[in-house]
mmCIF file of C-alpha atoms in Angstrom:
data_model
loop_
_atom_site.group_PDB
_atom_site.id
_atom_site.type_symbol
_atom_site.label_atom_id
_atom_site.label_comp_id
_atom_site.label_asym_id
_atom_site.label_seq_id
_atom_site.Cartn_x
_atom_site.Cartn_y
_atom_site.Cartn_z
ATOM 1 C CA MET A 1221 202.735 52.670 163.106
ATOM 2 C CA ARG A 1222 205.243 53.742 164.452
ATOM 3 C CA GLN A 1223 206.152 57.423 162.594
ATOM 4 C CA SER A 1224 210.145 56.432 162.203
ATOM 5 C CA GLN A 1225 209.324 53.313 160.503
ATOM 6 C CA LEU A 1226 206.978 55.194 157.763
ATOM 7 C CA LYS A 1227 210.071 57.273 157.212
ATOM 8 C CA LYS A 1228 212.210 54.251 156.641
ATOM 9 C CA TYR A 1229 209.543 52.277 154.340
ATOM 10 C CA ALA A 1230 209.149 56.176 152.373
ATOM 11 C CA LYS A 1231 212.412 55.814 151.929
ATOM 12 C CA LEU A 1232 212.394 52.538 150.495
ATOM 13 C CA LEU A 1233 210.224 53.312 148.194
ATOM 14 C CA VAL A 1234 212.054 56.221 147.173
ATOM 15 C CA LYS A 1235 215.166 55.076 146.837
ATOM 16 C CA THR A 1236 214.886 51.409 146.186
ATOM 17 C CA GLY A 1237 212.028 51.098 144.800
ATOM 18 C CA ILE A 1238 211.662 54.009 141.443
ATOM 19 C CA ASN A 1239 215.593 55.596 143.601
ATOM 20 C CA VAL A 1240 215.551 59.212 141.673
ATOM 21 C CA LYS A 1241 217.729 60.477 140.208
ATOM 22 C CA LYS A 1242 218.692 64.179 140.593
ATOM 23 C CA GLY A 1243 216.267 66.483 138.889
ATOM 24 C CA GLN A 1244 214.429 64.103 137.439
ATOM 25 C CA THR A 1245 210.288 64.391 137.828
ATOM 26 C CA VAL A 1246 208.128 62.411 139.292
ATOM 27 C CA PHE A 1247 203.827 61.390 138.988
ATOM 28 C CA VAL A 1248 203.129 59.740 142.469
ATOM 29 C CA GLN A 1249 199.648 57.863 142.029
ATOM 30 C CA ALA A 1250 197.385 57.465 145.567
ATOM 31 C CA GLY A 1251 194.192 56.937 147.256
ATOM 32 C CA LEU A 1252 192.657 60.259 148.851
ATOM 33 C CA ASP A 1253 192.951 58.100 152.097
ATOM 34 C CA GLN A 1254 196.985 58.350 152.313
ATOM 35 C CA PRO A 1255 197.768 62.012 152.696
ATOM 36 C CA GLU A 1256 200.330 61.552 156.007
ATOM 37 C CA PHE A 1257 202.286 59.251 153.999
ATOM 38 C CA VAL A 1258 202.106 60.144 150.741
ATOM 39 C CA ALA A 1259 203.130 63.682 152.912
ATOM 40 C CA LEU A 1260 206.695 61.612 153.581
ATOM 41 C CA VAL A 1261 207.119 60.108 150.682
ATOM 42 C CA VAL A 1262 206.961 63.328 148.371
ATOM 43 C CA GLU A 1263 209.968 64.636 150.490
ATOM 44 C CA GLU A 1264 211.996 61.216 150.430
ATOM 45 C CA CYS A 1265 211.700 62.864 146.851
ATOM 46 C CA TYR A 1266 212.821 66.231 146.537
ATOM 47 C CA LYS A 1267 215.686 65.046 149.691
ATOM 48 C CA ALA A 1268 216.954 62.467 146.913
ATOM 49 C CA GLY A 1269 217.153 64.986 144.014
ATOM 50 C CA ALA A 1270 213.441 65.391 142.626
ATOM 51 C CA LYS A 1271 213.175 68.343 140.368
ATOM 52 C CA GLU A 1272 209.554 68.430 140.430
ATOM 53 C CA VAL A 1273 206.698 65.752 142.275
ATOM 54 C CA TYR A 1274 203.528 65.324 141.009
ATOM 55 C CA VAL A 1275 200.355 63.539 143.220
ATOM 56 C CA GLU A 1276 197.820 62.257 141.052
ATOM 57 C CA TRP A 1277 195.177 61.803 143.600
ATOM 58 C CA SER A 1278 191.993 58.947 143.412
ATOM 59 C CA TYR A 1279 189.340 58.391 145.295
ATOM 60 C CA GLN A 1280 187.524 54.796 144.432
ATOM 61 C CA PRO A 1281 183.569 55.830 145.458
ATOM 62 C CA THR A 1282 183.151 58.885 143.292
ATOM 63 C CA GLU A 1283 185.540 56.257 140.217
ATOM 64 C CA LYS A 1284 182.819 54.073 140.405
ATOM 65 C CA LEU A 1285 180.089 56.657 140.258
ATOM 66 C CA SER A 1286 181.386 57.728 136.999
ATOM 67 C CA ALA A 1287 182.313 53.617 135.942
ATOM 68 C CA LEU A 1288 178.454 52.949 136.814
ATOM 69 C CA TYR A 1289 177.129 56.200 134.901
ATOM 70 C CA MET A 1290 179.120 57.563 132.463
ATOM 71 C CA SER A 1291 178.168 56.301 128.917
ATOM 72 C CA GLN A 1292 180.909 53.931 127.476
ATOM 73 C CA GLU A 1293 181.339 56.675 124.551
ATOM 74 C CA THR A 1294 182.293 59.017 127.354
ATOM 75 C CA LEU A 1295 184.698 55.993 129.153
ATOM 76 C CA SER A 1296 185.956 55.545 125.996
ATOM 77 C CA GLU A 1297 187.125 59.330 125.031
ATOM 78 C CA LEU A 1298 190.837 60.469 126.335
ATOM 79 C CA LYS A 1299 190.467 64.416 127.020
ATOM 80 C CA PRO A 1300 193.495 66.757 126.067
ATOM 81 C CA TRP A 1301 194.308 67.680 129.211
ATOM 82 C CA ALA A 1302 194.513 63.425 129.775
ATOM 83 C CA GLU A 1303 196.769 63.297 127.041
ATOM 84 C CA ALA A 1304 198.672 65.766 127.638
ATOM 85 C CA LYS A 1305 200.020 64.320 131.105
ATOM 86 C CA TRP A 1306 200.734 61.491 129.154
ATOM 87 C CA ALA A 1307 203.443 63.638 126.956
ATOM 88 C CA TYR A 1308 204.280 65.382 129.703
ATOM 89 C CA LYS A 1309 205.371 62.543 131.511
ATOM 90 C CA ALA A 1310 206.637 61.062 128.503
ATOM 91 C CA GLU A 1311 208.875 63.434 127.804
ATOM 92 C CA LYS A 1312 210.570 64.009 130.832
ATOM 93 C CA TYR A 1313 211.394 59.809 131.615
ATOM 94 C CA ALA A 1314 209.328 60.672 134.810
ATOM 95 C CA CYS A 1315 209.096 58.498 137.704
ATOM 96 C CA ARG A 1316 205.998 56.172 138.463
ATOM 97 C CA LEU A 1317 205.400 55.514 142.241
ATOM 98 C CA PHE A 1318 201.477 53.446 142.404
ATOM 99 C CA ILE A 1319 200.941 53.588 146.219
ATOM 100 C CA GLU A 1320 198.171 51.060 146.424
ATOM 101 C CA SER A 1321 195.083 50.848 149.081
ATOM 102 C CA GLU A 1322 191.667 49.678 148.162
ATOM 103 C CA ASP A 1323 189.431 48.241 148.746
ATOM 104 C CA PRO A 1324 189.875 44.833 146.509
ATOM 105 C CA ASP A 1325 185.901 44.503 146.221
ATOM 106 C CA GLY A 1326 185.544 48.399 145.846
ATOM 107 C CA MET A 1327 184.082 48.143 142.243
ATOM 108 C CA LYS A 1328 182.065 45.689 143.031
ATOM 109 C CA GLY A 1329 178.714 45.854 140.771
ATOM 110 C CA VAL A 1330 179.936 47.358 137.504
ATOM 111 C CA ASP A 1331 179.248 46.158 134.237
ATOM 112 C CA ALA A 1332 182.776 44.761 133.678
ATOM 113 C CA HIS A 1333 181.970 44.556 129.462
ATOM 114 C CA LYS A 1334 181.410 48.341 129.782
ATOM 115 C CA MET A 1335 184.981 48.963 131.501
ATOM 116 C CA SER A 1336 186.511 46.906 129.517
ATOM 117 C CA GLU A 1337 185.547 47.653 126.742
ATOM 118 C CA SER A 1338 186.393 52.006 127.920
ATOM 119 C CA ARG A 1339 189.985 50.676 128.795
ATOM 120 C CA LYS A 1340 190.771 48.989 124.901
ATOM 121 C CA ALA A 1341 189.375 51.782 123.572
ATOM 122 C CA ILE A 1342 191.881 54.152 125.301
ATOM 123 C CA PHE A 1343 195.114 51.993 125.073
ATOM 124 C CA PRO A 1344 195.768 52.320 121.268
ATOM 125 C CA LYS A 1345 195.345 56.304 122.073
ATOM 126 C CA ILE A 1346 198.339 56.018 124.291
ATOM 127 C CA LYS A 1347 200.294 54.001 123.520
ATOM 128 C CA LYS A 1348 202.487 55.959 122.074
ATOM 129 C CA TYR A 1349 203.183 57.549 125.236
ATOM 130 C CA ARG A 1350 203.565 53.841 127.005
ATOM 131 C CA GLU A 1351 206.316 52.413 124.209
ATOM 132 C CA ALA A 1352 208.178 56.052 124.863
ATOM 133 C CA LEU A 1353 208.345 55.516 128.499
ATOM 134 C CA GLU A 1354 209.143 51.334 128.250
ATOM 135 C CA ASN A 1355 212.598 50.751 129.692
ATOM 136 C CA ARG A 1356 213.240 54.277 129.924
ATOM 137 C CA HIS A 1357 211.865 54.891 133.169
ATOM 138 C CA GLN A 1358 211.804 53.634 136.586
ATOM 139 C CA TRP A 1359 208.491 52.621 138.173
ATOM 140 C CA CYS A 1360 207.689 50.918 141.130
ATOM 141 C CA ILE A 1361 203.881 49.657 142.543
ATOM 142 C CA ALA A 1362 204.302 49.191 146.776
ATOM 143 C CA ALA A 1363 200.999 49.431 149.233
ATOM 144 C CA VAL A 1364 199.655 50.696 152.233
ATOM 145 C CA PRO A 1365 196.606 49.951 154.252
ATOM 146 C CA GLY A 1366 193.087 50.952 153.562
ATOM 147 C CA ALA A 1367 190.938 50.773 155.526
ATOM 148 C CA ALA A 1368 188.333 48.458 153.738
ATOM 149 C CA TRP A 1369 191.686 46.724 152.474
ATOM 150 C CA ALA A 1370 192.679 45.849 155.797
ATOM 151 C CA LYS A 1371 188.931 44.671 157.873
ATOM 152 C CA LYS A 1372 188.956 41.675 154.856
ATOM 153 C CA VAL A 1373 192.076 40.582 155.722
ATOM 154 C CA PHE A 1374 191.560 41.056 159.044
ATOM 155 C CA PRO A 1375 187.283 41.331 159.998
ATOM 156 C CA GLU A 1376 187.663 39.704 163.689
ATOM 157 C CA LEU A 1377 188.880 42.799 164.159
ATOM 158 C CA PRO A 1378 188.173 46.637 164.822
ATOM 159 C CA GLU A 1379 188.692 48.474 162.062
ATOM 160 C CA LYS A 1380 191.504 50.773 163.667
ATOM 161 C CA ARG A 1381 193.359 47.529 165.097
ATOM 162 C CA ALA A 1382 192.466 45.616 161.867
ATOM 163 C CA ILE A 1383 194.221 48.773 159.034
ATOM 164 C CA GLU A 1384 197.239 48.320 162.220
ATOM 165 C CA LYS A 1385 197.883 44.824 162.107
ATOM 166 C CA LEU A 1386 197.828 45.085 157.910
ATOM 167 C CA TRP A 1387 200.883 47.864 158.354
ATOM 168 C CA GLN A 1388 203.048 45.730 159.972
ATOM 169 C CA VAL A 1389 202.049 42.824 157.485
ATOM 170 C CA ILE A 1390 202.917 44.699 154.523
ATOM 171 C CA LEU A 1391 206.342 45.790 156.593
ATOM 172 C CA TYR A 1392 206.894 43.040 157.207
ATOM 173 C CA THR A 1393 206.687 41.157 153.438
ATOM 174 C CA ALA A 1394 208.506 44.585 151.805
ATOM 175 C CA ARG A 1395 211.576 44.083 154.824
ATOM 176 C CA ALA A 1396 211.004 47.336 156.303
ATOM 177 C CA ASP A 1397 210.243 46.503 159.546
ATOM 178 C CA GLY A 1398 213.507 46.579 160.328
ATOM 179 C CA LYS A 1399 216.537 48.964 161.008
ATOM 180 C CA ASN A 1400 218.047 49.049 157.496
ATOM 181 C CA PRO A 1401 214.888 48.106 155.574
ATOM 182 C CA ILE A 1402 217.871 49.579 151.773
ATOM 183 C CA ALA A 1403 220.546 47.348 152.629
ATOM 184 C CA ALA A 1404 217.581 44.005 153.371
ATOM 185 C CA TRP A 1405 216.580 44.864 149.724
ATOM 186 C CA LYS A 1406 220.205 44.894 148.596
ATOM 187 C CA GLU A 1407 220.841 41.205 150.114
ATOM 188 C CA HIS A 1408 216.939 40.167 148.883
ATOM 189 C CA ASN A 1409 218.408 41.444 145.160
ATOM 190 C CA GLU A 1410 220.900 39.606 145.326
ATOM 191 C CA ASP A 1411 219.364 36.346 146.764
ATOM 192 C CA LEU A 1412 216.754 36.759 143.646
ATOM 193 C CA LYS A 1413 219.586 37.032 140.790
ATOM 194 C CA LYS A 1414 221.411 33.400 142.189
ATOM 195 C CA ARG A 1415 217.656 31.604 141.934
ATOM 196 C CA CYS A 1416 217.651 32.753 139.242
ATOM 197 C CA ASP A 1417 221.506 31.827 137.980
ATOM 198 C CA TYR A 1418 220.388 27.977 139.280
ATOM 199 C CA LEU A 1419 217.176 28.098 137.291
ATOM 200 C CA ASN A 1420 218.938 28.932 134.043
ATOM 201 C CA SER A 1421 222.255 26.583 134.846
ATOM 202 C CA LEU A 1422 218.676 23.931 134.840
ATOM 203 C CA SER A 1423 217.969 24.791 130.797
ATOM 204 C CA LEU A 1424 213.856 23.478 131.701
ATOM 205 C CA ALA A 1425 211.706 22.873 129.040
ATOM 206 C CA SER A 1426 208.766 23.638 130.503
ATOM 207 C CA LEU A 1427 207.464 23.760 133.671
ATOM 208 C CA GLU A 1428 204.799 21.381 135.976
ATOM 209 C CA TYR A 1429 202.484 22.426 138.565
ATOM 210 C CA LYS A 1430 200.291 19.797 139.975
ATOM 211 C CA SER A 1431 198.608 20.800 144.197
ATOM 212 C CA ALA A 1432 195.832 18.922 146.178
ATOM 213 C CA ASN A 1433 193.012 20.956 144.869
ATOM 214 C CA GLY A 1434 193.249 19.904 141.428
ATOM 215 C CA THR A 1435 195.423 22.302 139.726
ATOM 216 C CA ASP A 1436 197.560 19.913 136.663
ATOM 217 C CA PHE A 1437 198.492 22.054 134.316
ATOM 218 C CA LYS A 1438 201.398 22.939 132.052
ATOM 219 C CA VAL A 1439 203.654 25.302 130.957
ATOM 220 C CA TRP A 1440 206.870 24.696 127.791
ATOM 221 C CA LEU A 1441 209.002 27.331 128.068
ATOM 222 C CA ASN A 1442 210.741 29.567 125.115
ATOM 223 C CA GLU A 1443 214.146 28.001 124.176
ATOM 224 C CA ASP A 1444 215.860 31.564 124.614
ATOM 225 C CA GLY A 1445 213.584 32.406 127.638
ATOM 226 C CA ILE A 1446 215.993 33.214 130.923
ATOM 227 C CA PHE A 1447 214.265 33.203 134.447
ATOM 228 C CA THR A 1448 214.641 37.256 135.930
ATOM 229 C CA ALA A 1449 213.577 38.899 139.235
ATOM 230 C CA GLY A 1450 213.915 41.798 141.635
ATOM 231 C CA SER A 1451 215.254 44.498 140.481
ATOM 232 C CA GLU A 1452 215.713 45.889 136.890
ATOM 233 C CA LYS A 1453 217.199 48.242 134.683
ATOM 234 C CA THR A 1454 216.230 51.381 132.834
ATOM 235 C CA LEU A 1455 217.947 51.207 129.327
ATOM 236 C CA GLY A 1456 220.015 54.101 131.130
ATOM 237 C CA GLY A 1457 221.723 52.192 133.398
ATOM 238 C CA ARG A 1458 219.642 53.523 136.549
ATOM 239 C CA VAL A 1459 218.927 50.179 138.672
ATOM 240 C CA PHE A 1460 215.060 49.768 140.014
ATOM 241 C CA ASN A 1461 212.818 47.848 141.536
ATOM 242 C CA PRO A 1462 209.519 47.706 140.453
ATOM 243 C CA ASN A 1463 207.521 45.759 142.987
ATOM 244 C CA ILE A 1464 207.898 46.279 146.420
ATOM 245 C CA PRO A 1465 206.984 43.610 147.890
ATOM 246 C CA SER A 1466 208.348 40.648 145.168
ATOM 247 C CA GLU A 1467 209.673 37.160 145.705
ATOM 248 C CA GLU A 1468 208.626 36.445 142.091
ATOM 249 C CA VAL A 1469 210.985 34.618 140.159
ATOM 250 C CA PHE A 1470 209.098 34.873 136.184
ATOM 251 C CA THR A 1471 209.885 33.549 132.935
ATOM 252 C CA SER A 1472 208.238 33.602 128.906
ATOM 253 C CA PRO A 1473 206.115 30.609 127.996
ATOM 254 C CA LYS A 1474 206.202 29.556 124.590
ATOM 255 C CA ALA A 1475 203.149 30.630 122.468
ATOM 256 C CA GLY A 1476 200.969 28.549 122.407
ATOM 257 C CA LYS A 1477 202.041 25.721 124.075
ATOM 258 C CA ALA A 1478 199.908 25.449 127.772
ATOM 259 C CA GLU A 1479 197.737 22.494 128.881
ATOM 260 C CA GLY A 1480 195.435 21.774 132.497
ATOM 261 C CA ILE A 1481 194.050 23.393 135.186
ATOM 262 C CA VAL A 1482 194.625 25.667 137.469
ATOM 263 C CA TYR A 1483 192.700 25.979 140.601
ATOM 264 C CA ALA A 1484 193.034 29.597 142.104
ATOM 265 C CA THR A 1485 193.629 28.785 146.425
ATOM 266 C CA LYS A 1486 193.636 32.700 147.313
ATOM 267 C CA PRO A 1487 190.994 35.020 146.211
ATOM 268 C CA LEU A 1488 192.089 37.672 143.305
ATOM 269 C CA SER A 1489 191.491 41.089 143.236
ATOM 270 C CA TYR A 1490 190.642 42.012 139.426
ATOM 271 C CA GLN A 1491 189.601 45.589 138.395
ATOM 272 C CA GLY A 1492 188.092 46.092 141.966
ATOM 273 C CA GLU A 1493 186.321 43.072 142.173
ATOM 274 C CA LEU A 1494 187.031 40.264 144.284
ATOM 275 C CA ILE A 1495 187.177 36.526 142.434
ATOM 276 C CA GLU A 1496 187.528 33.337 144.911
ATOM 277 C CA ASN A 1497 187.080 30.062 143.866
ATOM 278 C CA PHE A 1498 187.748 29.908 139.902
ATOM 279 C CA SER A 1499 189.457 27.645 138.275
ATOM 280 C CA VAL A 1500 191.078 28.721 134.463
ATOM 281 C CA ARG A 1501 191.030 25.546 132.206
ATOM 282 C CA PHE A 1502 194.215 25.788 128.867
ATOM 283 C CA GLU A 1503 193.913 23.915 125.447
ATOM 284 C CA ASN A 1504 197.312 24.865 122.736
ATOM 285 C CA GLY A 1505 197.595 27.380 125.257
ATOM 286 C CA LYS A 1506 194.553 29.586 125.417
ATOM 287 C CA ALA A 1507 192.162 30.199 127.819
ATOM 288 C CA VAL A 1508 189.174 27.957 126.733
ATOM 289 C CA GLU A 1509 187.015 27.393 129.978
ATOM 290 C CA VAL A 1510 186.413 29.901 132.842
ATOM 291 C CA LYS A 1511 184.728 29.536 136.317
ATOM 292 C CA ALA A 1512 184.230 31.122 139.302
#
């Protein structure tokens, strides 16, 4: 992949994704397999006026080992240094950029119940910091190709070629493969807003989904709900894009009002494990049966 195009992508994530403002603190979360691209992102953050940029590196194989060998009690602890970091992010209203590249199936074999319970135990301990950041900071989730991910998408290609191919797909879907990705996203956001305006004008009461694979699902909508998409604003008025790429237009379902069954047409990577050919059946707004 050409360096010039990667620089444009990095700039897009910083200027349009998290939209760093002068003097702001930035935290970047990324895998150890992406040092070159992360360096481009960090440089763009400083060019945009960031006061300080910190990279939180992750490595999925060691995360899996911790999940396998640590006790649930230990996994459920919020260490003082981890809480201090959350407190610092909340104090500074730090931007957060998440760069995803992990193996979609990299946590296969880990006890899902153990991980779920440890996350439940951690959440109340960090809740006050998350609430302090809510709507007060910019954040964005974006992707770069990891080797294992690329091989799952393009198993017929050699690893190097698979990574290159996945780069092409990511940049295309992120509208970052042209001459001016930032201008392309301005146009894209305007288009998404027009679609939201149209959907809001319909005063829809419910949505129904049917497909050839058996999906037959109806969900009712909140009377006061609206459709929204694309860019968001902090309470301070700072515009940012939480997802790059993003094509979704979404709204709020009505509690207790969903009926039917949904069959997946694509695999789902959930907490590091790939789930295929699954279905979820709903009654009175609750998932009452899940098959995979």
